[in-house]
């Protein structure tokens, strides 16, 4: 295939659909015989993934790599910021933590020059192996107070010589102001990189926007290459925290109600995407006592600050509800949630907070000590006594001691997790609900003859549907032509 210049999706703001469109273009290019790979220089997210070589990247880039049909690598997301408190984040560089910084330290400090060079080196490495690179920006490209320190949007586009496409969300309202204002605030060198505008999340008859399309093209001097309809029948993981606010919050009748405790520093909430696709399951996120009492299953998810989230549960008396519910229904803990269910969490090195030790919920006879070293590794495992091989991954900074004969999973001859011998369990394995046996067991708590969907096959179908959506609504012929020339 002819060598293409990078294709880059940037936005008028957050949650406009950049990740979705990037994923769709990746799949479309793969179907056409190209060898694409995703790239995002810097991602801020609590949803992350372990690569095959045990390094940590943003979950969105792992999903995009899956759409490309390739394993995720750390070059796809060289810099990851994981918020750990109100104004502090753990900085992950090339898949390994290098320390915590406040927002002021990170955005106003001098480290960004070094990080930008690292990002450019990662891009160059990726570009030697794949054609083309499909890049994604972050937030808005017109944040005037931050753009001179930008390493993920237009400066990265220029360094990569990318053809840039501006994505706007018409469903939010104010699309004319957001598009025109974004373009108007760009410098000349930035404006020359923008080859097209994409209007996303359009509801209704697109013919109603014909005049609007002409007006925007006249105002900006940039062609609109697609008006993408609001898609409700395509399911792709969304990592933006804004998307979490759209999730269900209450129990409903005649379903298996699975309540996920909505922790303040919740991480990897994409762990539950597979459960949301089951027609017999109602998965909802809540901190409401009444809604927790209605649950058939309660899950305590992962968190970037286990001790602080545990303290908050106690302050709000949610620990009492969880302990009472444990007598009647399964309580499941994932990663930090697993640690909370034990007797104690020790933090002798102040990895997460200034609290050196905090008593857990005491439901599991386990003890956790947080360590300075982060464990990031992909795993194949057996769940309980099921024969099928399952897949998951670990990302944590703690070691947990578990009594003999109380383990949950078998991993290459070694045991992992905790099973109370009845109905409750905990594990460090993210992605555990992507496995059919695990979800089928949950379903059969209420529906004895139910079988879970094959989630891997489901995801492949969704990627193909997304590529069709791109093909039908976005002028990919022009986008490919632009990248065939020097941008």
Short mmCIF file of C-alpha atoms in Angstrom, two decimals:
data_model
loop_
_atom_site.label_atom_id
_atom_site.label_comp_id
_atom_site.label_asym_id
_atom_site.label_seq_id
_atom_site.Cartn_x
_atom_site.Cartn_y
_atom_site.Cartn_z
CA UNK A 1 0.00 0.00 0.00
CA UNK A 2 1.11 3.55 -0.71
CA UNK A 3 2.78 5.30 2.21
CA UNK A 4 0.39 7.73 3.88
CA UNK A 5 1.14 10.72 6.05
CA UNK A 6 -0.34 10.50 9.57
CA UNK A 7 -4.05 11.18 10.01
CA UNK A 8 -4.84 13.14 13.17
CA UNK A 9 -8.18 13.72 14.92
CA UNK A 10 -8.37 16.76 17.21
CA UNK A 11 -11.34 18.35 18.94
CA UNK A 12 -13.18 21.52 19.82
CA UNK A 13 -13.35 20.07 23.35
CA UNK A 14 -13.45 16.88 25.40
CA UNK A 15 -15.91 14.05 24.71
CA UNK A 16 -16.63 15.13 21.13
CA UNK A 17 -15.92 11.62 19.80
CA UNK A 18 -12.25 11.74 18.84
CA UNK A 19 -11.50 8.29 20.24
CA UNK A 20 -14.51 6.76 18.49
CA UNK A 21 -13.61 8.23 15.10
CA UNK A 22 -9.94 7.31 15.55
CA UNK A 23 -10.95 3.73 16.30
CA UNK A 24 -13.29 3.63 13.30
CA UNK A 25 -10.66 4.97 10.91
CA UNK A 26 -8.16 2.44 12.25
CA UNK A 27 -10.57 -0.41 11.49
CA UNK A 28 -11.49 1.03 8.07
CA UNK A 29 -7.82 1.29 7.08
CA UNK A 30 -7.16 -2.28 8.22
CA UNK A 31 -10.05 -3.50 6.09
CA UNK A 32 -8.58 -1.69 3.07
CA UNK A 33 -5.24 -3.46 3.47
CA UNK A 34 -3.24 -0.79 5.30
CA UNK A 35 -1.26 -1.54 8.48
CA UNK A 36 -2.41 1.29 10.78
CA UNK A 37 -1.51 1.95 14.39
CA UNK A 38 -2.94 4.46 16.90
CA UNK A 39 -0.91 7.14 18.65
CA UNK A 40 -1.71 9.60 21.42
CA UNK A 41 1.30 11.44 22.80
CA UNK A 42 -0.26 12.15 26.19
CA UNK A 43 -3.41 10.71 27.72
CA UNK A 44 -5.03 11.56 31.04
CA UNK A 45 -7.13 8.67 32.21
CA UNK A 46 -7.74 6.25 35.06
CA UNK A 47 -8.53 3.54 32.50
CA UNK A 48 -5.31 1.81 31.53
CA UNK A 49 -4.05 -1.45 30.06
CA UNK A 50 -1.00 -3.70 30.31
CA UNK A 51 0.84 -4.37 27.05
CA UNK A 52 2.22 -7.86 26.24
CA UNK A 53 5.65 -6.67 27.44
CA UNK A 54 4.12 -5.59 30.78
CA UNK A 55 4.03 -1.83 30.30
CA UNK A 56 1.11 0.51 31.01
CA UNK A 57 -0.77 2.60 28.43
CA UNK A 58 -4.17 4.27 28.16
CA UNK A 59 -7.05 1.89 27.60
CA UNK A 60 -8.28 3.84 24.55
CA UNK A 61 -5.06 3.18 22.65
CA UNK A 62 -5.28 -0.53 23.54
CA UNK A 63 -8.82 -0.61 22.11
CA UNK A 64 -7.65 1.20 18.97
CA UNK A 65 -4.80 -1.28 18.58
CA UNK A 66 -7.34 -4.10 18.82
CA UNK A 67 -9.33 -2.43 16.04
CA UNK A 68 -6.10 -2.43 13.98
CA UNK A 69 -5.65 -6.14 14.70
CA UNK A 70 -2.27 -5.61 16.40
CA UNK A 71 -0.96 -5.95 19.98
CA UNK A 72 -0.78 -2.69 21.95
CA UNK A 73 2.70 -1.24 22.50
CA UNK A 74 3.95 1.53 24.76
CA UNK A 75 4.90 3.66 21.72
CA UNK A 76 1.18 4.18 21.07
CA UNK A 77 0.81 6.20 24.29
CA UNK A 78 4.23 7.20 25.66
CA UNK A 79 2.87 9.53 28.37
CA UNK A 80 -0.05 8.64 30.63
CA UNK A 81 -1.33 10.80 33.49
CA UNK A 82 -3.36 8.99 36.18
CA UNK A 83 -5.09 11.37 38.64
CA UNK A 84 -4.49 10.24 42.22
CA UNK A 85 -6.01 13.16 44.13
CA UNK A 86 -7.87 16.39 43.43
CA UNK A 87 -4.89 18.10 41.76
CA UNK A 88 -2.16 15.46 41.56
CA UNK A 89 -1.42 12.75 39.00
CA UNK A 90 0.95 9.86 38.65
CA UNK A 91 3.08 10.36 35.54
CA UNK A 92 3.68 7.22 33.46
CA UNK A 93 6.49 7.49 30.89
CA UNK A 94 7.06 4.65 28.43
CA UNK A 95 4.81 2.43 30.52
CA UNK A 96 6.52 2.98 33.91
CA UNK A 97 5.69 5.46 36.71
CA UNK A 98 8.26 8.24 37.15
CA UNK A 99 6.58 10.08 40.03
CA UNK A 100 3.60 12.23 41.02
CA UNK A 101 3.09 15.86 40.05
CA UNK A 102 0.47 18.50 40.72
CA UNK A 103 -1.28 20.02 37.72
CA UNK A 104 0.73 23.21 38.22
CA UNK A 105 4.04 21.34 38.36
CA UNK A 106 3.21 19.34 35.26
CA UNK A 107 1.75 22.04 33.02
CA UNK A 108 3.99 24.91 34.16
CA UNK A 109 7.22 23.03 34.81
CA UNK A 110 10.12 22.43 32.45
CA UNK A 111 9.66 18.67 32.20
CA UNK A 112 7.34 19.07 29.21
CA UNK A 113 10.31 19.73 26.88
CA UNK A 114 11.82 16.38 27.81
CA UNK A 115 8.46 14.62 27.59
CA UNK A 116 7.79 16.13 24.16
CA UNK A 117 11.07 14.74 22.87
CA UNK A 118 10.17 11.33 24.29
CA UNK A 119 6.76 11.49 22.61
CA UNK A 120 8.31 12.38 19.25
CA UNK A 121 10.78 9.50 19.56
CA UNK A 122 7.94 7.09 20.26
CA UNK A 123 6.04 8.35 17.23
CA UNK A 124 9.07 7.91 14.99
CA UNK A 125 9.56 4.34 16.22
CA UNK A 126 5.90 3.52 15.59
CA UNK A 127 5.97 5.10 12.13
CA UNK A 128 8.77 2.75 11.00
CA UNK A 129 6.46 -0.24 11.52
CA UNK A 130 2.98 0.94 10.54
CA UNK A 131 1.24 2.77 7.70
CA UNK A 132 -0.40 5.10 8.46
CA UNK A 133 -0.31 6.32 12.05
CA UNK A 134 -3.77 7.47 13.19
CA UNK A 135 -3.20 10.11 15.85
CA UNK A 136 -5.54 11.49 18.48
CA UNK A 137 -5.34 14.83 20.24
CA UNK A 138 -6.68 15.71 23.67
CA UNK A 139 -9.42 18.10 24.77
CA UNK A 140 -9.56 21.37 22.84
CA UNK A 141 -6.80 22.55 20.49
CA UNK A 142 -7.48 26.20 21.42
CA UNK A 143 -6.58 26.33 25.11
CA UNK A 144 -4.59 29.55 24.83
CA UNK A 145 -3.15 29.41 28.34
CA UNK A 146 -1.65 25.94 27.77
CA UNK A 147 -0.97 25.58 24.05
CA UNK A 148 2.63 26.90 24.17
CA UNK A 149 3.42 23.86 26.35
CA UNK A 150 1.28 21.51 24.28
CA UNK A 151 2.74 18.10 23.49
CA UNK A 152 -0.38 16.26 22.32
CA UNK A 153 -2.25 18.53 19.88
CA UNK A 154 -0.99 20.89 17.17
CA UNK A 155 2.70 20.90 18.09
CA UNK A 156 2.65 17.11 17.90
CA UNK A 157 0.76 17.34 14.59
CA UNK A 158 3.47 19.58 13.17
CA UNK A 159 6.25 17.31 14.45
CA UNK A 160 4.57 14.33 12.77
CA UNK A 161 3.62 16.27 9.59
CA UNK A 162 0.07 15.04 10.09
CA UNK A 163 -3.10 15.91 8.19
CA UNK A 164 -5.40 17.24 10.91
CA UNK A 165 -9.20 16.92 11.12
CA UNK A 166 -11.22 18.91 13.65
CA UNK A 167 -14.06 17.02 15.36
CA UNK A 168 -17.05 18.91 16.78
CA UNK A 169 -20.04 17.56 18.74
CA UNK A 170 -23.25 19.06 17.36
CA UNK A 171 -25.34 17.30 20.01
CA UNK A 172 -23.88 19.59 22.68
CA UNK A 173 -25.21 22.67 20.87
CA UNK A 174 -23.24 25.72 19.76
CA UNK A 175 -21.42 23.89 16.99
CA UNK A 176 -20.97 27.03 14.84
CA UNK A 177 -19.33 28.97 17.65
CA UNK A 178 -17.17 26.06 18.76
CA UNK A 179 -15.88 25.29 15.25
CA UNK A 180 -15.44 28.88 14.09
CA UNK A 181 -13.94 29.97 17.41
CA UNK A 182 -11.52 27.05 17.48
CA UNK A 183 -10.29 27.77 13.94
CA UNK A 184 -10.11 31.53 14.55
CA UNK A 185 -7.90 31.07 17.61
CA UNK A 186 -5.34 28.98 15.74
CA UNK A 187 -2.09 30.49 14.54
CA UNK A 188 -1.41 30.50 10.80
CA UNK A 189 0.95 27.52 10.94
CA UNK A 190 -1.67 25.53 12.87
CA UNK A 191 -4.49 26.46 10.50
CA UNK A 192 -2.57 25.18 7.48
CA UNK A 193 -2.43 21.72 9.05
CA UNK A 194 -6.24 21.45 9.35
CA UNK A 195 -7.53 19.69 6.22
CA UNK A 196 -11.14 19.15 7.19
CA UNK A 197 -13.91 19.43 9.75
CA UNK A 198 -16.01 16.52 11.03
CA UNK A 199 -19.42 17.18 12.57
CA UNK A 200 -20.19 14.34 15.00
CA UNK A 201 -23.30 13.10 16.85
CA UNK A 202 -25.90 14.55 14.46
CA UNK A 203 -29.49 13.54 15.27
CA UNK A 204 -32.24 13.52 12.67
CA UNK A 205 -32.24 14.26 8.94
CA UNK A 206 -28.77 15.36 7.71
CA UNK A 207 -30.37 17.30 4.84
CA UNK A 208 -31.41 19.83 7.48
CA UNK A 209 -27.75 20.69 7.96
CA UNK A 210 -26.90 21.35 4.29
CA UNK A 211 -27.13 25.13 4.71
CA UNK A 212 -25.25 24.94 8.01
CA UNK A 213 -22.47 22.99 6.32
CA UNK A 214 -22.13 25.65 3.62
CA UNK A 215 -22.08 28.44 6.20
CA UNK A 216 -19.33 26.78 8.24
CA UNK A 217 -17.24 26.13 5.14
CA UNK A 218 -17.64 29.78 4.11
CA UNK A 219 -16.73 31.02 7.59
CA UNK A 220 -13.69 28.81 8.07
CA UNK A 221 -12.49 28.17 4.51
CA UNK A 222 -12.15 24.48 5.47
CA UNK A 223 -14.27 21.68 3.98
CA UNK A 224 -16.62 19.61 6.10
CA UNK A 225 -15.79 16.00 5.25
CA UNK A 226 -18.52 14.30 7.20
CA UNK A 227 -21.69 14.76 9.21
CA UNK A 228 -21.69 11.65 11.36
CA UNK A 229 -25.03 10.45 12.74
CA UNK A 230 -25.50 9.80 16.44
CA UNK A 231 -24.90 6.05 16.66
CA UNK A 232 -26.74 4.18 19.39
CA UNK A 233 -26.29 0.66 18.01
CA UNK A 234 -22.47 0.59 18.04
CA UNK A 235 -20.77 -0.25 21.34
CA UNK A 236 -17.14 0.83 21.73
CA UNK A 237 -15.42 1.36 25.07
CA UNK A 238 -15.32 5.00 26.14
CA UNK A 239 -12.65 6.06 28.60
CA UNK A 240 -13.56 9.72 29.08
CA UNK A 241 -14.87 10.37 32.60
CA UNK A 242 -17.70 12.37 31.04
CA UNK A 243 -19.04 9.14 29.50
CA UNK A 244 -19.29 7.60 32.97
CA UNK A 245 -21.94 10.16 33.92
CA UNK A 246 -24.24 8.71 31.25
CA UNK A 247 -24.23 5.22 32.78
CA UNK A 248 -27.23 3.71 34.60
CA UNK A 249 -27.57 4.65 38.27
CA UNK A 250 -30.51 2.61 39.55
CA UNK A 251 -31.77 -0.97 39.87
CA UNK A 252 -34.66 -2.17 37.68
CA UNK A 253 -37.09 -5.07 37.91
CA UNK A 254 -36.68 -8.47 36.22
CA UNK A 255 -32.91 -8.16 35.67
CA UNK A 256 -29.79 -9.28 37.51
CA UNK A 257 -28.96 -5.99 39.20
CA UNK A 258 -25.20 -5.51 39.55
CA UNK A 259 -24.23 -2.38 41.48
CA UNK A 260 -20.73 -0.96 41.01
CA UNK A 261 -19.77 1.26 43.94
CA UNK A 262 -18.91 4.60 42.35
CA UNK A 263 -15.60 5.35 44.07
CA UNK A 264 -14.22 8.88 43.91
CA UNK A 265 -10.93 7.70 42.38
CA UNK A 266 -12.41 4.78 40.45
CA UNK A 267 -10.11 3.36 37.77
CA UNK A 268 -10.65 0.98 34.87
CA UNK A 269 -14.43 1.25 34.86
CA UNK A 270 -14.18 -0.26 31.35
CA UNK A 271 -13.84 -3.56 33.26
CA UNK A 272 -17.64 -3.67 33.31
CA UNK A 273 -18.35 -2.97 29.65
CA UNK A 274 -18.97 -6.67 28.95
CA UNK A 275 -21.57 -6.86 31.72
CA UNK A 276 -23.44 -3.91 30.21
CA UNK A 277 -23.95 -5.86 26.97
CA UNK A 278 -25.84 -8.71 28.61
CA UNK A 279 -29.60 -8.28 28.08
CA UNK A 280 -30.38 -9.98 31.41
CA UNK A 281 -28.03 -7.74 33.42
CA UNK A 282 -28.66 -4.22 34.64
CA UNK A 283 -25.29 -2.78 35.62
CA UNK A 284 -25.36 0.55 37.41
CA UNK A 285 -22.91 2.86 39.21
CA UNK A 286 -23.99 4.27 42.56
CA UNK A 287 -23.11 5.51 46.03
CA UNK A 288 -26.76 5.58 47.04
CA UNK A 289 -27.55 3.36 50.05
CA UNK A 290 -31.03 2.48 48.81
CA UNK A 291 -29.73 1.41 45.40
CA UNK A 292 -26.98 -0.71 46.96
CA UNK A 293 -29.63 -2.49 49.01
CA UNK A 294 -31.53 -3.36 45.82
CA UNK A 295 -28.51 -5.07 44.23
CA UNK A 296 -28.20 -8.79 43.46
CA UNK A 297 -24.41 -8.38 43.26
CA UNK A 298 -22.16 -5.58 44.50
CA UNK A 299 -18.78 -4.89 42.88
CA UNK A 300 -16.15 -2.64 44.45
CA UNK A 301 -13.98 -1.57 41.49
CA UNK A 302 -10.37 -0.55 41.12
CA UNK A 303 -9.20 2.83 42.40
CA UNK A 304 -6.14 5.04 42.06
CA UNK A 305 -6.32 5.86 45.78
CA UNK A 306 -7.48 2.80 47.68
CA UNK A 307 -7.07 4.12 51.21
CA UNK A 308 -8.78 7.47 50.58
CA UNK A 309 -11.70 5.73 48.85
CA UNK A 310 -11.93 3.24 51.73
CA UNK A 311 -12.02 6.06 54.28
CA UNK A 312 -14.76 7.78 52.26
CA UNK A 313 -16.86 4.59 52.25
CA UNK A 314 -16.67 4.51 56.04
CA UNK A 315 -17.50 8.20 56.43
CA UNK A 316 -20.63 7.75 54.36
CA UNK A 317 -21.60 4.50 56.17
CA UNK A 318 -21.49 2.57 52.90
CA UNK A 319 -19.20 0.04 54.59
CA UNK A 320 -22.10 -0.92 56.88
CA UNK A 321 -24.36 -1.57 53.90
CA UNK A 322 -21.72 -3.64 52.11
CA UNK A 323 -21.10 -5.74 55.24
CA UNK A 324 -24.80 -6.39 55.68
CA UNK A 325 -25.28 -7.25 52.02
CA UNK A 326 -22.37 -9.70 52.24
CA UNK A 327 -24.63 -11.96 54.32
CA UNK A 328 -27.07 -12.26 51.42
CA UNK A 329 -25.45 -11.57 48.02
CA UNK A 330 -22.05 -11.87 46.29
CA UNK A 331 -19.60 -9.06 47.01
CA UNK A 332 -16.84 -8.85 44.41
CA UNK A 333 -13.67 -6.77 44.62
CA UNK A 334 -11.45 -5.83 41.68
CA UNK A 335 -7.88 -4.64 42.34
CA UNK A 336 -8.22 -1.78 44.89
CA UNK A 337 -11.74 -2.96 45.69
CA UNK A 338 -10.30 -6.41 46.41
CA UNK A 339 -7.79 -4.84 48.81
CA UNK A 340 -10.56 -2.95 50.63
CA UNK A 341 -12.45 -6.17 51.40
CA UNK A 342 -9.53 -7.47 53.49
CA UNK A 343 -8.52 -6.93 57.10
CA UNK A 344 -6.02 -4.13 56.61
CA UNK A 345 -4.20 -2.06 53.96
CA UNK A 346 -0.68 -0.95 54.88
CA UNK A 347 1.07 1.91 53.07
CA UNK A 348 4.49 2.15 54.74
CA UNK A 349 6.03 4.14 51.87
CA UNK A 350 3.11 6.59 51.46
CA UNK A 351 2.54 5.31 47.93
CA UNK A 352 -1.07 6.53 47.83
CA UNK A 353 -1.62 8.70 50.90
CA UNK A 354 -0.21 9.88 54.22
CA UNK A 355 -2.22 7.22 56.06
CA UNK A 356 0.23 4.44 56.88
CA UNK A 357 -2.38 1.83 57.69
CA UNK A 358 -6.16 1.58 57.38
CA UNK A 359 -8.47 -1.14 58.61
CA UNK A 360 -10.33 -2.80 55.74
CA UNK A 361 -13.93 -3.99 55.58
CA UNK A 362 -12.86 -7.29 57.11
CA UNK A 363 -14.96 -9.52 54.85
CA UNK A 364 -11.96 -11.38 53.40
CA UNK A 365 -9.17 -12.87 55.51
CA UNK A 366 -6.42 -11.11 53.55
CA UNK A 367 -3.89 -8.38 54.23
CA UNK A 368 -2.38 -5.94 51.72
CA UNK A 369 0.83 -3.92 51.77
CA UNK A 370 1.29 -1.24 49.13
CA UNK A 371 4.74 -1.26 47.54
CA UNK A 372 6.83 1.17 45.49
CA UNK A 373 6.93 -1.19 42.50
CA UNK A 374 3.98 -1.33 40.13
CA UNK A 375 2.94 -4.72 38.77
CA UNK A 376 1.77 -4.55 35.14
CA UNK A 377 1.34 -7.90 33.41
CA UNK A 378 -1.03 -9.74 31.09
CA UNK A 379 -2.32 -13.07 32.39
CA UNK A 380 -3.87 -16.30 31.16
CA UNK A 381 -5.70 -18.01 34.01
CA UNK A 382 -8.31 -20.53 35.07
CA UNK A 383 -11.30 -19.12 36.97
CA UNK A 384 -12.27 -21.27 39.98
CA UNK A 385 -12.65 -24.87 38.75
CA UNK A 386 -13.62 -24.02 35.17
CA UNK A 387 -11.49 -25.63 32.45
CA UNK A 388 -11.52 -22.82 29.91
CA UNK A 389 -8.48 -20.54 29.71
CA UNK A 390 -9.33 -16.92 30.57
CA UNK A 391 -7.52 -13.65 29.89
CA UNK A 392 -6.93 -10.58 32.06
CA UNK A 393 -4.24 -8.16 33.18
CA UNK A 394 -2.85 -6.77 36.42
CA UNK A 395 -1.99 -3.13 37.21
CA UNK A 396 -1.38 -2.56 40.91
CA UNK A 397 1.12 -1.44 43.53
CA UNK A 398 0.27 -3.86 46.32
CA UNK A 399 0.97 -7.38 47.51
CA UNK A 400 -1.80 -9.35 49.19
CA UNK A 401 -1.38 -12.38 51.45
CA UNK A 402 -4.12 -15.00 51.14
CA UNK A 403 -4.65 -18.10 53.33
CA UNK A 404 -4.15 -21.52 51.76
CA UNK A 405 -7.18 -23.05 50.02
CA UNK A 406 -8.87 -19.66 49.67
CA UNK A 407 -7.55 -18.71 46.22
CA UNK A 408 -9.73 -17.85 43.24
CA UNK A 409 -7.66 -18.25 40.08
CA UNK A 410 -4.88 -20.54 38.85
CA UNK A 411 -2.13 -18.78 36.87
CA UNK A 412 0.68 -20.97 35.47
CA UNK A 413 0.69 -23.21 38.53
CA UNK A 414 0.36 -20.33 41.01
CA UNK A 415 -2.74 -19.03 42.76
CA UNK A 416 -4.27 -15.54 42.66
CA UNK A 417 -7.21 -13.79 44.27
CA UNK A 418 -9.50 -14.79 47.12
CA UNK A 419 -12.66 -16.91 47.17
CA UNK A 420 -14.62 -17.16 50.40
CA UNK A 421 -15.93 -20.61 49.48
CA UNK A 422 -19.49 -19.35 49.17
CA UNK A 423 -20.33 -16.62 46.67
CA UNK A 424 -17.95 -13.67 47.16
CA UNK A 425 -14.50 -13.18 45.66
CA UNK A 426 -11.78 -10.70 44.81
CA UNK A 427 -8.98 -10.47 42.28
CA UNK A 428 -6.26 -8.23 40.89
CA UNK A 429 -7.27 -9.18 37.34
CA UNK A 430 -8.76 -6.43 35.25
CA UNK A 431 -10.78 -7.63 32.29
CA UNK A 432 -12.01 -10.67 34.19
CA UNK A 433 -15.61 -10.01 33.10
CA UNK A 434 -14.57 -10.21 29.44
CA UNK A 435 -14.49 -13.99 29.95
CA UNK A 436 -17.64 -16.00 29.19
CA UNK A 437 -17.44 -18.44 32.12
CA UNK A 438 -17.18 -15.65 34.69
CA UNK A 439 -20.24 -13.78 33.40
CA UNK A 440 -22.25 -16.98 32.89
CA UNK A 441 -21.72 -17.85 36.56
CA UNK A 442 -23.10 -14.44 37.56
CA UNK A 443 -26.08 -14.73 35.22
CA UNK A 444 -27.02 -18.11 36.65
CA UNK A 445 -27.46 -16.60 40.10
CA UNK A 446 -30.88 -15.48 38.84
CA UNK A 447 -31.30 -17.15 35.44
CA UNK A 448 -30.14 -20.79 35.77
CA UNK A 449 -30.18 -21.54 32.03
CA UNK A 450 -28.50 -18.35 30.82
CA UNK A 451 -25.19 -18.26 28.96
CA UNK A 452 -23.09 -15.12 28.50
CA UNK A 453 -22.17 -13.76 25.08
CA UNK A 454 -18.69 -14.27 23.62
CA UNK A 455 -17.37 -10.78 24.32
CA UNK A 456 -14.32 -11.08 22.05
CA UNK A 457 -16.56 -11.86 19.07
CA UNK A 458 -18.94 -9.09 20.12
CA UNK A 459 -16.11 -6.52 20.09
CA UNK A 460 -14.94 -7.61 16.63
CA UNK A 461 -18.49 -7.15 15.30
CA UNK A 462 -18.66 -3.65 16.83
CA UNK A 463 -15.34 -2.63 15.21
CA UNK A 464 -16.69 -3.72 11.83
CA UNK A 465 -19.94 -1.83 12.38
CA UNK A 466 -17.92 1.25 13.32
CA UNK A 467 -15.85 0.94 10.12
CA UNK A 468 -19.10 0.74 8.11
CA UNK A 469 -20.34 3.88 9.91
CA UNK A 470 -17.12 5.66 8.93
CA UNK A 471 -17.36 4.42 5.33
CA UNK A 472 -20.95 5.61 4.94
CA UNK A 473 -20.62 9.04 6.53
CA UNK A 474 -17.03 10.27 6.29
CA UNK A 475 -15.21 11.22 3.07
CA UNK A 476 -12.37 8.75 3.51
CA UNK A 477 -11.42 9.09 -0.15
CA UNK A 478 -10.42 12.71 0.44
CA UNK A 479 -8.74 11.88 3.77
CA UNK A 480 -6.61 9.18 2.13
CA UNK A 481 -5.86 11.47 -0.81
CA UNK A 482 -4.72 14.24 1.55
CA UNK A 483 -2.38 11.85 3.32
CA UNK A 484 -1.02 10.62 -0.01
CA UNK A 485 0.28 14.12 -0.58
CA UNK A 486 2.59 16.19 1.62
CA UNK A 487 0.41 17.92 4.21
#
